[in-house]
Amino acid sequence: MALLRLNELCEQVGITVANLNNVTTGTARSIRFSTLAAICQVFDCPPATCSGTSPTPPRPDDRGSASGPLG
């Protein structure tokens, strides 16, 4: 796998180096889904991988049981 320079990634995604730095350091207040999708397309991975989240099934006690925070 060839290394991708920061400037090359920015050109392919269509954002500035400053904005990409904000995204990668976690200082960005938000990120457009289209930007996330473009980053994922460059790296050939699903959005959950790029965003650091993964879908997880709810735990049995999270399904509205009476012992929850409101019950």
Coordinates of N, CA and C in Angstrom, one line a residue:
M1 N 0.8 -1.2 0.0 CA 0.0 0.0 0.0 C 0.9 1.2 0.0
A2 N 0.7 2.1 -0.9 CA 1.4 3.4 -1.0 C 1.0 4.4 0.0
L3 N 1.9 5.2 0.5 CA 1.6 6.2 1.5 C 0.9 7.4 0.7
L4 N 0.0 8.0 1.4 CA -0.8 9.1 0.8 C -0.4 10.3 1.6
R5 N 0.1 11.3 0.9 CA 0.5 12.6 1.6 C -0.8 13.4 2.0
L6 N -0.7 14.1 3.0 CA -1.8 14.9 3.5 C -2.4 15.8 2.4
N7 N -1.5 16.5 1.6 CA -2.0 17.4 0.6 C -2.8 16.6 -0.5
E8 N -2.3 15.4 -0.8 CA -3.0 14.5 -1.8 C -4.4 14.1 -1.3
L9 N -4.5 13.8 0.0 CA -5.7 13.4 0.6 C -6.7 14.6 0.5
C10 N -6.2 15.8 0.9 CA -7.1 17.0 0.9 C -7.6 17.3 -0.5
E11 N -6.7 17.1 -1.5 CA -7.1 17.3 -2.9 C -8.2 16.3 -3.3
Q12 N -8.0 15.0 -3.0 CA -9.0 14.0 -3.3 C -10.3 14.2 -2.6
V13 N -10.3 14.6 -1.4 CA -11.5 14.8 -0.6 C -12.2 16.1 -0.9
G14 N -11.4 17.2 -1.2 CA -11.9 18.5 -1.5 C -12.1 19.4 -0.3
I15 N -11.1 19.2 0.7 CA -11.1 20.1 1.9 C -9.7 20.6 2.1
T16 N -9.6 21.7 2.9 CA -8.3 22.3 3.1 C -7.5 21.4 4.2
V17 N -6.2 21.6 4.2 CA -5.3 21.0 5.1 C -5.7 21.3 6.6
A18 N -6.1 22.6 6.8 CA -6.5 23.0 8.1 C -7.7 22.3 8.6
N19 N -8.7 22.1 7.7 CA -9.9 21.4 8.1 C -9.7 20.0 8.3
L20 N -8.8 19.3 7.5 CA -8.5 17.9 7.8 C -7.8 17.8 9.1
N21 N -6.9 18.7 9.4 CA -6.2 18.6 10.7 C -7.2 18.7 11.8
N22 N -8.2 19.6 11.7 CA -9.2 19.7 12.7 C -10.0 18.4 12.9
V23 N -10.3 17.8 11.8 CA -11.0 16.5 11.9 C -10.1 15.4 12.5
T24 N -8.9 15.3 12.2 CA -8.0 14.3 12.7 C -7.6 14.5 14.1
T25 N -7.6 15.7 14.6 CA -7.2 16.0 16.0 C -8.4 16.0 16.9
G26 N -9.6 16.0 16.3 CA -10.8 16.0 17.1 C -11.3 17.4 17.5
T27 N -10.7 18.4 16.9 CA -11.1 19.8 17.3 C -12.2 20.3 16.4
A28 N -12.6 19.6 15.4 CA -13.7 20.0 14.5 C -15.0 19.9 15.2
R29 N -15.8 20.9 15.1 CA -17.1 20.8 15.8 C -18.1 19.9 15.1
S30 N -17.9 19.7 13.8 CA -18.8 18.8 13.0 C -18.0 18.4 11.7
I31 N -18.6 17.4 11.1 CA -18.0 17.0 9.8 C -19.2 16.6 8.9
R32 N -19.2 17.1 7.7 CA -20.3 16.8 6.8 C -20.2 15.3 6.4
F33 N -21.3 14.7 6.2 CA -21.3 13.3 5.8 C -20.6 13.1 4.5
S34 N -20.8 14.1 3.6 CA -20.2 14.0 2.3 C -18.7 14.0 2.4
T35 N -18.1 14.7 3.4 CA -16.7 14.7 3.6 C -16.2 13.4 4.2
L36 N -17.0 12.9 5.1 CA -16.7 11.6 5.7 C -16.7 10.5 4.7
A37 N -17.7 10.5 3.8 CA -17.9 9.6 2.7 C -16.7 9.6 1.8
A38 N -16.3 10.9 1.5 CA -15.1 11.0 0.5 C -13.8 10.5 1.1
I39 N -13.6 10.7 2.4 CA -12.4 10.1 3.1 C -12.5 8.6 3.1
C40 N -13.7 8.1 3.4 CA -13.9 6.6 3.4 C -13.7 6.0 2.0
Q41 N -14.1 6.8 1.0 CA -13.9 6.3 -0.4 C -12.4 6.2 -0.8
V42 N -11.6 7.2 -0.3 CA -10.2 7.2 -0.6 C -9.5 6.0 0.1
F43 N -10.0 5.7 1.3 CA -9.3 4.6 2.1 C -10.1 3.3 1.9
D44 N -11.1 3.3 1.1 CA -11.9 2.1 0.8 C -12.4 1.4 2.1
C45 N -13.1 2.1 3.0 CA -13.6 1.6 4.2 C -15.0 2.2 4.5
P46 N -15.8 1.5 5.4 CA -17.1 2.1 5.7 C -17.0 3.3 6.7
P47 N -18.0 4.2 6.7 CA -17.9 5.4 7.5 C -17.7 5.0 9.0
A48 N -18.3 3.9 9.5 CA -18.1 3.6 10.9 C -16.6 3.4 11.2
T49 N -15.8 2.9 10.3 CA -14.4 2.8 10.5 C -13.7 4.1 10.6
C50 N -14.0 5.0 9.7 CA -13.4 6.3 9.6 C -13.8 7.2 10.8
S51 N -15.0 7.1 11.3 CA -15.5 7.9 12.4 C -15.1 7.4 13.8
G52 N -14.6 6.2 13.8 CA -14.3 5.6 15.1 C -15.4 5.0 15.9
T53 N -16.5 4.9 15.2 CA -17.7 4.2 15.8 C -18.0 2.9 15.1
S54 N -18.7 2.1 15.8 CA -19.2 0.9 15.2 C -20.5 0.5 15.8
P55 N -21.4 0.0 14.9 CA -22.8 -0.3 15.5 C -22.7 -1.4 16.5
T56 N -23.3 -1.3 17.6 CA -23.4 -2.3 18.6 C -24.8 -2.6 19.0
P57 N -25.2 -3.8 19.2 CA -26.6 -4.1 19.6 C -26.8 -3.5 21.0
P58 N -28.1 -3.1 21.3 CA -28.4 -2.6 22.6 C -28.3 -3.7 23.6
R59 N -27.9 -3.3 24.8 CA -27.9 -4.3 25.9 C -29.3 -4.6 26.4
P60 N -29.6 -5.7 27.0 CA -30.9 -6.0 27.4 C -31.5 -5.0 28.3
D61 N -30.7 -4.4 29.2 CA -31.3 -3.4 30.1 C -31.5 -2.0 29.5
D62 N -31.1 -1.8 28.2 CA -31.3 -0.6 27.5 C -32.6 -0.5 26.7
R63 N -33.4 -1.5 26.8 CA -34.6 -1.6 25.9 C -35.9 -1.1 26.6
G64 N -35.7 -0.2 27.5 CA -36.9 0.4 28.1 C -37.4 -0.3 29.3
S65 N -36.6 -0.9 30.0 CA -37.0 -1.6 31.2 C -37.3 -0.6 32.3
A66 N -38.1 -1.0 33.3 CA -38.6 -0.1 34.3 C -37.4 0.2 35.3
S67 N -36.3 -0.5 35.2 CA -35.2 -0.2 36.1 C -34.2 0.8 35.5
G68 N -34.6 1.4 34.3 CA -33.7 2.4 33.7 C -33.7 3.7 34.4
P69 N -33.0 4.7 33.9 CA -32.9 6.0 34.6 C -34.2 6.7 34.9
L70 N -35.2 6.4 34.0 CA -36.5 7.1 34.3 C -37.5 6.2 35.0
G71 N -37.1 4.9 35.3 CA -38.1 4.0 35.9 C -37.9 3.9 37.3

